[in-house]
CSV table of C-alpha atoms in Angstrom, one decimal:
chain,number,residue,atom,x,y,z
A,213,MET,CA,0.0,0.0,0.0
A,214,LYS,CA,2.8,2.4,0.9
A,215,LYS,CA,4.4,1.7,-2.5
A,216,ALA,CA,1.2,2.4,-4.4
A,217,LEU,CA,0.7,5.7,-2.5
A,218,PHE,CA,4.3,6.6,-3.3
A,219,TYR,CA,3.7,6.2,-7.1
A,220,LEU,CA,0.4,8.0,-7.0
A,221,CYS,CA,2.0,11.0,-5.3
A,222,ALA,CA,4.9,10.9,-7.7
A,223,VAL,CA,2.6,10.9,-10.7
A,224,PHE,CA,0.6,13.8,-9.2
A,225,ILE,CA,3.7,15.9,-8.5
A,226,ILE,CA,5.1,15.4,-12.0
A,227,LEU,CA,1.8,16.0,-13.8
A,228,LEU,CA,0.9,19.1,-11.7
A,229,PRO,CA,3.2,21.5,-13.6
A,230,LEU,CA,2.1,20.0,-16.9
A,231,ALA,CA,-1.6,21.0,-16.3
A,232,GLY,CA,-1.1,24.5,-17.9
A,233,LEU,CA,0.6,23.1,-21.0
A,234,ASN,CA,-1.2,22.7,-24.3
A,235,ALA,CA,-1.6,18.9,-24.7
A,236,PHE,CA,0.0,15.5,-24.1
A,237,ASP,CA,-0.5,12.2,-25.8
A,238,TRP,CA,-2.0,9.2,-24.0
A,239,GLY,CA,-3.5,5.9,-24.7
A,240,VAL,CA,-4.2,2.3,-23.6
A,241,VAL,CA,-2.1,-0.8,-24.6
A,242,VAL,CA,-3.2,-4.4,-24.0
A,243,ASP,CA,-0.5,-7.0,-24.3
A,244,SER,CA,-1.3,-10.7,-24.2
A,245,ARG,CA,1.2,-13.6,-24.1
A,246,SER,CA,0.0,-17.2,-24.3
A,247,ASP,CA,2.5,-20.1,-24.0
A,248,ILE,CA,1.8,-23.7,-24.6
A,249,ASP,CA,4.6,-25.8,-23.0
A,250,LEU,CA,5.1,-29.2,-24.6
A,251,MET,CA,7.0,-31.9,-22.7
A,252,GLU,CA,7.7,-35.3,-24.1
A,253,ASP,CA,5.4,-37.9,-22.5
A,254,GLU,CA,3.4,-35.2,-20.6
A,255,ASP,CA,0.3,-33.2,-21.3
A,256,ALA,CA,0.6,-29.8,-22.8
A,257,GLU,CA,0.5,-26.9,-20.3
A,258,TYR,CA,-1.2,-23.6,-21.2
A,259,THR,CA,0.1,-20.4,-19.4
A,260,PRO,CA,-1.5,-17.0,-20.1
A,261,ARG,CA,-0.1,-13.6,-19.2
A,262,PHE,CA,-2.1,-10.4,-19.7
A,263,LYS,CA,-0.9,-6.8,-19.2
A,264,SER,CA,-3.0,-3.7,-19.6
A,265,SER,CA,-1.3,-0.3,-19.5
A,266,ILE,CA,-2.5,3.3,-19.4
A,267,TRP,CA,0.4,5.5,-20.8
A,268,LEU,CA,1.0,9.1,-21.4
A,269,ASN,CA,3.8,11.2,-23.0
A,270,HIS,CA,4.4,14.9,-23.1
A,271,PHE,CA,7.1,17.0,-24.7
A,272,TRP,CA,7.7,20.7,-24.5
A,273,ALA,CA,10.6,23.2,-24.9
A,274,ASP,CA,11.7,26.4,-23.3
A,275,ASP,CA,13.9,27.4,-26.2
A,276,ALA,CA,15.7,25.9,-29.2
A,277,GLU,CA,18.4,24.5,-26.9
A,278,THR,CA,16.3,22.9,-24.1
A,279,GLN,CA,13.6,20.2,-24.4
A,280,TYR,CA,11.7,18.5,-21.7
A,281,SER,CA,9.8,15.2,-21.8
A,282,PHE,CA,7.7,13.0,-19.5
A,283,ALA,CA,6.7,9.4,-20.2
A,284,GLY,CA,4.9,7.1,-17.8
A,285,ASN,CA,2.4,4.3,-17.5
A,286,VAL,CA,0.4,2.4,-14.9
A,287,PHE,CA,-0.3,-1.3,-15.6
A,288,TYR,CA,-2.3,-4.2,-14.4
A,289,LEU,CA,-0.6,-7.6,-14.8
A,290,TYR,CA,-2.0,-11.1,-14.5
A,291,ASN,CA,0.4,-13.9,-15.2
A,292,GLU,CA,0.6,-17.7,-15.2
A,293,GLU,CA,1.4,-17.8,-11.5
A,294,GLU,CA,-1.8,-15.9,-10.7
A,295,TYR,CA,-0.1,-12.7,-9.6
A,296,HIS,CA,-2.3,-9.7,-9.8
A,297,ILE,CA,-0.2,-6.5,-9.8
A,298,PHE,CA,-0.8,-2.8,-10.3
A,299,ASP,CA,2.5,-1.0,-10.9
A,300,ALA,CA,4.5,1.1,-13.3
A,301,ASP,CA,7.4,0.0,-15.5
A,302,LEU,CA,8.0,3.5,-17.0
A,303,LEU,CA,7.9,6.8,-15.0
A,304,ARG,CA,10.6,9.1,-16.5
A,305,LEU,CA,11.2,12.8,-16.6
A,306,GLY,CA,13.8,13.9,-19.1
A,307,ILE,CA,15.7,17.0,-20.2
A,308,LYS,CA,17.8,17.4,-23.3
A,309,LYS,CA,19.9,20.6,-23.5
A,310,GLY,CA,22.5,21.7,-26.0
A,311,GLY,CA,25.1,24.4,-26.1
A,312,LEU,CA,26.8,23.3,-22.9
A,313,PHE,CA,30.5,23.8,-22.1
A,314,GLY,CA,31.3,26.2,-24.9
A,315,GLY,CA,28.4,25.2,-27.2
A,316,GLY,CA,29.5,21.8,-28.5
A,317,THR,CA,28.1,19.5,-25.8
A,318,VAL,CA,24.5,18.0,-25.6
A,319,MET,CA,23.2,16.7,-22.3
A,320,ASP,CA,20.4,14.1,-22.3
A,321,ALA,CA,19.3,13.3,-18.7
A,322,SER,CA,16.5,11.2,-17.2
A,323,LEU,CA,15.1,10.6,-13.7
A,324,GLY,CA,12.6,8.0,-12.6
A,325,ARG,CA,11.9,4.4,-13.6
A,326,PHE,CA,13.2,3.0,-16.9
A,327,ARG,CA,15.5,0.3,-18.3
A,328,PHE,CA,19.2,0.2,-17.7
A,329,SER,CA,21.7,-1.8,-19.7
A,330,ASP,CA,25.4,-2.4,-20.2
A,331,PRO,CA,26.9,-2.2,-23.7
A,332,THR,CA,26.6,-6.0,-24.1
A,333,GLY,CA,23.1,-6.5,-22.6
A,334,ILE,CA,24.5,-9.5,-20.7
A,335,ALA,CA,25.7,-8.2,-17.4
A,336,LEU,CA,22.7,-5.9,-16.9
A,337,ASP,CA,19.5,-5.4,-18.8
A,338,HIS,CA,16.7,-4.5,-16.3
A,339,LEU,CA,14.3,-1.9,-15.0
A,340,ALA,CA,15.3,0.2,-12.0
A,341,ASP,CA,14.5,3.4,-10.3
A,342,GLY,CA,17.3,6.0,-10.7
A,343,ALA,CA,18.9,8.6,-12.9
A,344,ARG,CA,21.0,8.8,-16.0
A,345,ALA,CA,22.9,11.6,-17.7
A,346,ARG,CA,24.6,11.4,-21.1
A,347,PHE,CA,27.0,14.1,-22.4
A,348,ASP,CA,27.7,14.0,-26.1
A,349,ILE,CA,30.7,16.0,-27.3
A,350,GLY,CA,30.7,14.7,-30.9
A,351,SER,CA,33.8,12.6,-30.9
A,352,ALA,CA,32.8,10.9,-27.7
A,353,ALA,CA,29.9,10.5,-25.3
A,354,ILE,CA,30.1,10.0,-21.5
A,355,THR,CA,27.2,8.5,-19.5
A,356,GLY,CA,26.8,8.2,-15.8
A,357,ALA,CA,23.9,6.4,-14.2
A,358,ALA,CA,22.7,4.9,-10.9
A,359,GLY,CA,19.7,2.6,-10.2
A,360,TYR,CA,17.9,0.8,-7.4
A,361,THR,CA,15.9,-2.4,-7.8
A,362,GLY,CA,14.3,-2.9,-4.4
A,363,LEU,CA,11.0,-1.1,-5.4
A,364,LEU,CA,10.3,-3.4,-8.3
A,365,THR,CA,7.6,-6.0,-8.0
A,366,LYS,CA,9.1,-9.5,-7.8
A,367,PRO,CA,7.4,-11.3,-10.8
A,368,GLU,CA,8.9,-8.7,-13.2
A,369,ALA,CA,12.4,-8.8,-11.7
A,370,SER,CA,15.4,-11.0,-12.7
A,371,VAL,CA,18.1,-9.8,-10.4
A,372,ASN,CA,18.6,-12.9,-8.3
A,373,MET,CA,22.3,-13.2,-7.5
A,374,THR,CA,22.6,-15.2,-4.2
A,375,LEU,CA,20.9,-18.1,-2.6
A,376,SER,CA,18.9,-15.7,-0.4
A,377,ASP,CA,17.6,-14.0,-3.5
A,378,TYR,CA,16.3,-17.3,-4.9
A,379,ILE,CA,14.7,-18.3,-1.6
A,380,ASP,CA,12.9,-15.0,-1.5
A,381,ASP,CA,11.8,-15.5,-5.1
A,382,ASP,CA,9.9,-18.7,-4.0
A,383,ASP,CA,8.4,-16.9,-0.9
A,384,ASP,CA,4.9,-15.6,-1.5
A,385,ASP,CA,5.3,-13.2,1.4
A,386,VAL,CA,8.1,-11.4,-0.3
A,387,TYR,CA,6.7,-9.0,-2.9
A,388,PHE,CA,9.7,-6.9,-4.1
A,389,ALA,CA,12.9,-7.6,-6.0
A,390,PRO,CA,16.3,-7.9,-4.2
A,391,LYS,CA,17.6,-4.6,-2.7
A,392,ARG,CA,20.5,-3.8,-5.0
A,393,LEU,CA,22.1,-0.5,-5.9
A,394,PHE,CA,24.3,-0.1,-9.0
A,395,GLU,CA,26.3,2.6,-10.7
A,396,GLN,CA,27.5,2.9,-14.3
A,397,ILE,CA,30.0,5.0,-16.0
A,398,ARG,CA,30.3,4.5,-19.8
A,399,ALA,CA,32.4,6.0,-22.6
A,400,GLU,CA,31.5,5.7,-26.3
A,401,PHE,CA,33.8,6.6,-29.1
A,402,PRO,CA,32.0,6.7,-32.5
A,403,SER,CA,34.8,8.3,-34.4
A,404,LEU,CA,38.0,6.4,-33.6
A,405,MET,CA,37.5,4.4,-36.8
A,406,GLU,CA,35.1,5.2,-39.6
A,407,GLY,CA,31.9,3.2,-39.3
A,408,GLN,CA,32.9,1.6,-35.9
A,409,LEU,CA,31.7,2.2,-32.4
A,410,LEU,CA,33.7,1.4,-29.3
A,411,SER,CA,32.0,1.3,-25.9
A,412,LEU,CA,33.7,0.9,-22.5
A,413,GLU,CA,31.9,0.6,-19.1
A,414,GLY,CA,32.3,0.1,-15.4
A,415,LEU,CA,29.4,-1.4,-13.6
A,416,PHE,CA,29.4,-1.4,-9.7
A,417,GLN,CA,26.7,-3.2,-7.7
A,418,GLN,CA,26.1,-3.2,-3.9
A,419,ASP,CA,23.9,-5.7,-2.1
A,420,LEU,CA,21.8,-3.9,0.5
A,421,SER,CA,19.9,-6.9,1.7
A,422,GLY,CA,22.0,-7.5,4.8
A,423,ASP,CA,22.0,-11.2,4.3
A,424,ASP,CA,24.9,-13.4,5.3
A,425,ASP,CA,25.6,-14.4,1.7
A,426,GLU,CA,25.6,-10.8,0.3
A,427,LEU,CA,27.4,-10.3,-3.0
A,428,ASN,CA,29.0,-7.0,-4.0
A,429,SER,CA,30.4,-6.9,-7.5
A,430,LEU,CA,32.3,-5.1,-10.3
A,431,HIS,CA,31.9,-5.6,-14.0
A,432,LEU,CA,34.1,-4.1,-16.7
A,433,ALA,CA,32.6,-4.4,-20.2
A,434,GLY,CA,33.7,-3.5,-23.7
A,435,ALA,CA,32.0,-3.7,-27.0
A,436,VAL,CA,33.0,-3.0,-30.6
A,437,GLU,CA,30.6,-3.0,-33.5
A,438,GLY,CA,30.5,-1.7,-37.0
A,439,SER,CA,30.5,-2.4,-40.7
A,440,LEU,CA,32.8,-4.7,-42.6
A,441,GLY,CA,31.5,-3.8,-46.0
A,442,SER,CA,28.3,-3.4,-47.9
A,443,GLY,CA,25.5,-4.9,-45.8
A,444,PHE,CA,28.1,-6.9,-43.7
A,445,PHE,CA,28.3,-6.0,-39.9
A,446,TYR,CA,29.9,-7.4,-36.8
A,447,GLU,CA,29.8,-7.1,-33.0
A,448,VAL,CA,32.4,-8.2,-30.4
A,449,ASN,CA,31.8,-8.0,-26.6
A,450,GLY,CA,33.9,-8.8,-23.6
A,451,ILE,CA,33.2,-8.6,-19.8
A,452,PHE,CA,35.3,-9.1,-16.7
A,453,SER,CA,33.3,-9.9,-13.6
A,454,ARG,CA,34.5,-9.6,-10.0
A,455,ASP,CA,32.7,-11.0,-7.0
A,456,ILE,CA,34.2,-8.6,-4.4
A,457,SER,CA,32.5,-10.4,-1.5
A,458,ASN,CA,33.9,-13.8,-2.3
A,459,ASP,CA,37.1,-12.8,-4.1
A,460,LEU,CA,36.2,-14.5,-7.4
A,461,SER,CA,36.7,-13.4,-11.0
A,462,GLY,CA,35.2,-14.5,-14.3
A,463,TYR,CA,35.2,-13.7,-18.0
A,464,PHE,CA,32.7,-13.6,-20.8
A,465,GLY,CA,33.0,-13.0,-24.5
A,466,SER,CA,30.8,-13.0,-27.5
A,467,GLY,CA,31.0,-12.3,-31.2
A,468,GLU,CA,28.4,-12.1,-34.0
A,469,VAL,CA,28.5,-11.3,-37.7
A,470,TYR,CA,25.5,-10.7,-39.8
A,471,LEU,CA,24.7,-9.9,-43.4
A,472,TYR,CA,21.7,-7.7,-44.3
A,473,MET,CA,20.5,-8.1,-47.9
A,474,GLU,CA,18.0,-5.4,-48.7
A,475,SER,CA,17.8,-6.4,-52.4
A,476,PHE,CA,16.9,-10.0,-51.4
A,477,TYR,CA,13.6,-9.4,-49.7
A,478,ASN,CA,15.2,-7.5,-46.8
A,479,SER,CA,16.7,-10.7,-45.4
A,480,ARG,CA,19.2,-11.0,-42.6
A,481,VAL,CA,21.6,-13.9,-41.9
A,482,SER,CA,23.6,-14.0,-38.7
A,483,ALA,CA,26.0,-16.4,-36.8
A,484,GLY,CA,27.5,-16.0,-33.4
A,485,VAL,CA,29.2,-17.6,-30.4
A,486,LEU,CA,29.3,-16.6,-26.7
A,487,GLY,CA,30.7,-18.1,-23.6
A,488,GLY,CA,31.5,-17.5,-20.0
A,489,SER,CA,34.1,-18.9,-17.5
A,490,GLU,CA,33.2,-20.9,-14.4
A,491,ASP,CA,33.0,-18.0,-12.0
A,492,PHE,CA,31.3,-15.5,-14.4
A,493,PHE,CA,28.0,-14.1,-13.2
A,494,THR,CA,25.6,-11.3,-14.1
A,495,VAL,CA,23.5,-8.7,-12.2
A,496,SER,CA,20.3,-9.6,-14.2
A,497,SER,CA,19.5,-12.9,-15.9
A,498,PRO,CA,20.0,-12.7,-19.7
A,499,THR,CA,17.8,-14.6,-22.1
A,500,LEU,CA,19.9,-17.0,-24.2
A,501,GLY,CA,17.1,-19.1,-25.8
A,502,LEU,CA,13.4,-19.4,-26.3
A,503,ILE,CA,13.1,-22.6,-24.2
A,504,ALA,CA,16.5,-23.3,-22.7
A,505,SER,CA,18.1,-20.2,-21.1
A,506,PRO,CA,20.9,-21.3,-18.8
A,507,ALA,CA,23.2,-19.0,-16.9
A,508,PRO,CA,26.3,-18.0,-19.0
A,509,ALA,CA,28.8,-19.4,-16.4
A,510,ASN,CA,30.9,-22.3,-17.9
A,511,LEU,CA,28.6,-22.2,-21.0
A,512,THR,CA,29.3,-21.9,-24.7
A,513,ARG,CA,26.5,-21.2,-27.2
A,514,VAL,CA,26.8,-21.3,-30.9
A,515,SER,CA,23.9,-19.8,-32.9
A,516,ALA,CA,22.6,-19.0,-36.3
A,517,ASP,CA,19.5,-17.0,-37.3
A,518,TYR,CA,17.7,-16.0,-40.5
A,519,SER,CA,14.9,-13.5,-41.1
A,520,ILE,CA,13.1,-12.3,-44.2
A,521,ARG,CA,10.5,-9.6,-45.0
A,522,PRO,CA,9.4,-10.7,-48.5
A,523,TRP,CA,6.8,-7.9,-49.1
A,524,ALA,CA,8.6,-5.0,-47.4
A,525,ASP,CA,8.8,-3.0,-50.7
A,526,ARG,CA,5.7,-4.4,-52.4
A,527,PHE,CA,2.7,-3.6,-50.3
A,528,ASP,CA,2.0,-0.4,-48.5
A,529,PRO,CA,1.6,-0.5,-45.6
A,530,PHE,CA,-0.3,-3.7,-44.5
A,531,PHE,CA,2.3,-6.4,-45.3
A,532,ARG,CA,5.4,-4.3,-45.1
A,533,ASN,CA,6.4,-5.5,-41.7
A,534,LEU,CA,5.4,-9.1,-42.1
A,535,GLN,CA,8.6,-11.0,-41.1
A,536,PHE,CA,9.5,-14.7,-41.0
A,537,THR,CA,12.3,-15.9,-38.7
A,538,ALA,CA,14.2,-19.1,-38.1
A,539,GLY,CA,17.1,-20.0,-35.9
A,540,GLY,CA,19.1,-22.6,-34.0
A,541,ARG,CA,21.3,-22.7,-31.0
A,542,ALA,CA,23.7,-25.4,-29.7
A,543,PHE,CA,24.7,-25.4,-26.0
A,544,TYR,CA,27.9,-26.7,-24.5
A,545,PHE,CA,28.5,-26.9,-20.7
A,546,ASP,CA,32.0,-27.3,-19.5
A,547,GLY,CA,33.0,-28.2,-23.0
A,548,GLU,CA,30.4,-31.0,-23.3
A,549,TYR,CA,27.5,-30.8,-25.7
A,550,THR,CA,24.2,-30.6,-23.7
A,551,GLY,CA,21.5,-29.9,-26.4
A,552,MET,CA,20.2,-28.0,-29.3
A,553,GLU,CA,17.3,-25.6,-29.7
A,554,ALA,CA,15.5,-24.8,-33.0
A,555,GLU,CA,12.8,-22.2,-33.5
A,556,GLY,CA,10.8,-20.5,-36.2
A,557,GLY,CA,8.1,-17.8,-36.2
A,558,VAL,CA,6.3,-15.0,-37.9
A,559,ARG,CA,5.9,-11.3,-36.9
A,560,PHE,CA,3.1,-9.1,-38.1
A,561,LYS,CA,2.8,-5.4,-37.5
A,562,PRO,CA,0.2,-3.9,-39.8
A,563,ALA,CA,0.0,-0.6,-37.9
A,564,SER,CA,2.1,1.3,-35.4
A,565,ASP,CA,-0.2,0.4,-32.5
A,566,VAL,CA,-1.1,-3.2,-33.5
A,567,GLY,CA,1.3,-6.2,-33.6
A,568,ALA,CA,1.5,-9.9,-33.2
A,569,SER,CA,4.1,-12.6,-33.2
A,570,LEU,CA,3.9,-16.4,-33.2
A,571,LYS,CA,6.9,-18.5,-32.3
A,572,GLY,CA,7.5,-22.2,-32.0
A,573,GLY,CA,10.5,-24.0,-30.8
A,574,MET,CA,11.9,-27.4,-29.8
A,575,TYR,CA,14.7,-28.1,-27.4
A,576,LEU,CA,16.5,-31.5,-27.9
A,577,PRO,CA,18.7,-32.2,-24.9
A,578,ASP,CA,21.6,-34.7,-25.1
A,579,ASP,CA,20.1,-36.4,-22.0
A,580,GLY,CA,16.5,-36.0,-20.9
A,581,PRO,CA,13.0,-35.5,-22.4
A,582,ASN,CA,12.5,-33.2,-25.4
A,583,GLN,CA,10.8,-29.8,-24.7
A,584,GLY,CA,8.6,-27.7,-27.0
A,585,LEU,CA,7.0,-24.2,-26.8
A,586,ILE,CA,4.5,-22.4,-28.8
A,587,ARG,CA,4.2,-18.6,-27.9
A,588,LEU,CA,1.7,-16.1,-29.2
A,589,ASP,CA,2.2,-12.4,-28.4
A,590,VAL,CA,-0.5,-9.8,-29.3
A,591,SER,CA,-0.3,-6.1,-28.6
A,592,VAL,CA,-3.1,-3.6,-29.3
A,593,GLY,CA,-2.9,0.1,-28.6
A,594,LEU,CA,-5.8,2.6,-28.5
């Protein structure tokens, strides 16, 4: 109840100065996800998830150099575990101001609840309450950010890092995510080499739970991406992780190359590999597969994907965003093959506020029963 009152007050305080402004955009979005889990020699299991959101956006400017924005929503969530939740996953006040420090620097700052991520999207990719400021000087950009996860409702959180976190995750009397504070400092260099982007980041995390198995950590991440030629691109990532509380270090690396062929029905072909050492860990749990998504520690994954939009340039606009996808992933744990996952699907977005996707996949483990999944996502905005 206290948390709900906090957000109601926050929304009221933020909206109060907007009342005299001309207009702001708002709407309703209904998202539905339906999963059918298929396990060999077992009955299929149907799990629904429904989310309804009321959102609003507003933009205004004092002058040509300064722009303000507000974006937020309030949602109701029902998921397969029969959680009924009212919360917000976006509540952000932003300012963008140019002409700083002699006229060549642009600041883009945000305060509130929004998504934080490291350059790789592996160590951290999660909602949090906090602040972020990015200073772009042209040849480089520096970003500083800080976030807190303890006000997030548990079913939407994936920041379990210790045994105490997992125990709380199974406790119905614990409603919120683990109490963790993190800080980021990132430097991006888009002009060191033509057509290439270099990103470097330090991510610091403090465990505020007070449990005996607390885990404070450091992650140092780097990413390089860019073009290798006409329609040919690459991305290489690396992360060093340090468990400060237990004096353990780990490593992670990944690489991907992909070819985009606009002339051949806007198709994209990609191949990649990723892997982590035995003591590597993350702040939030990354998604590494549709069905099988193991932790990256001591894991190697080899993947290939293909997508095609055959009517992108031939129908306007109904079939333009009709996309077909297919992919496969092979998993190796401690150097030993553990299984393969194959998936395919179709995505359809005939309008900006209407979209749907249908995915199907099969996981074939080296030892154990086969697993399948059919997933239907539908989003409708009003």
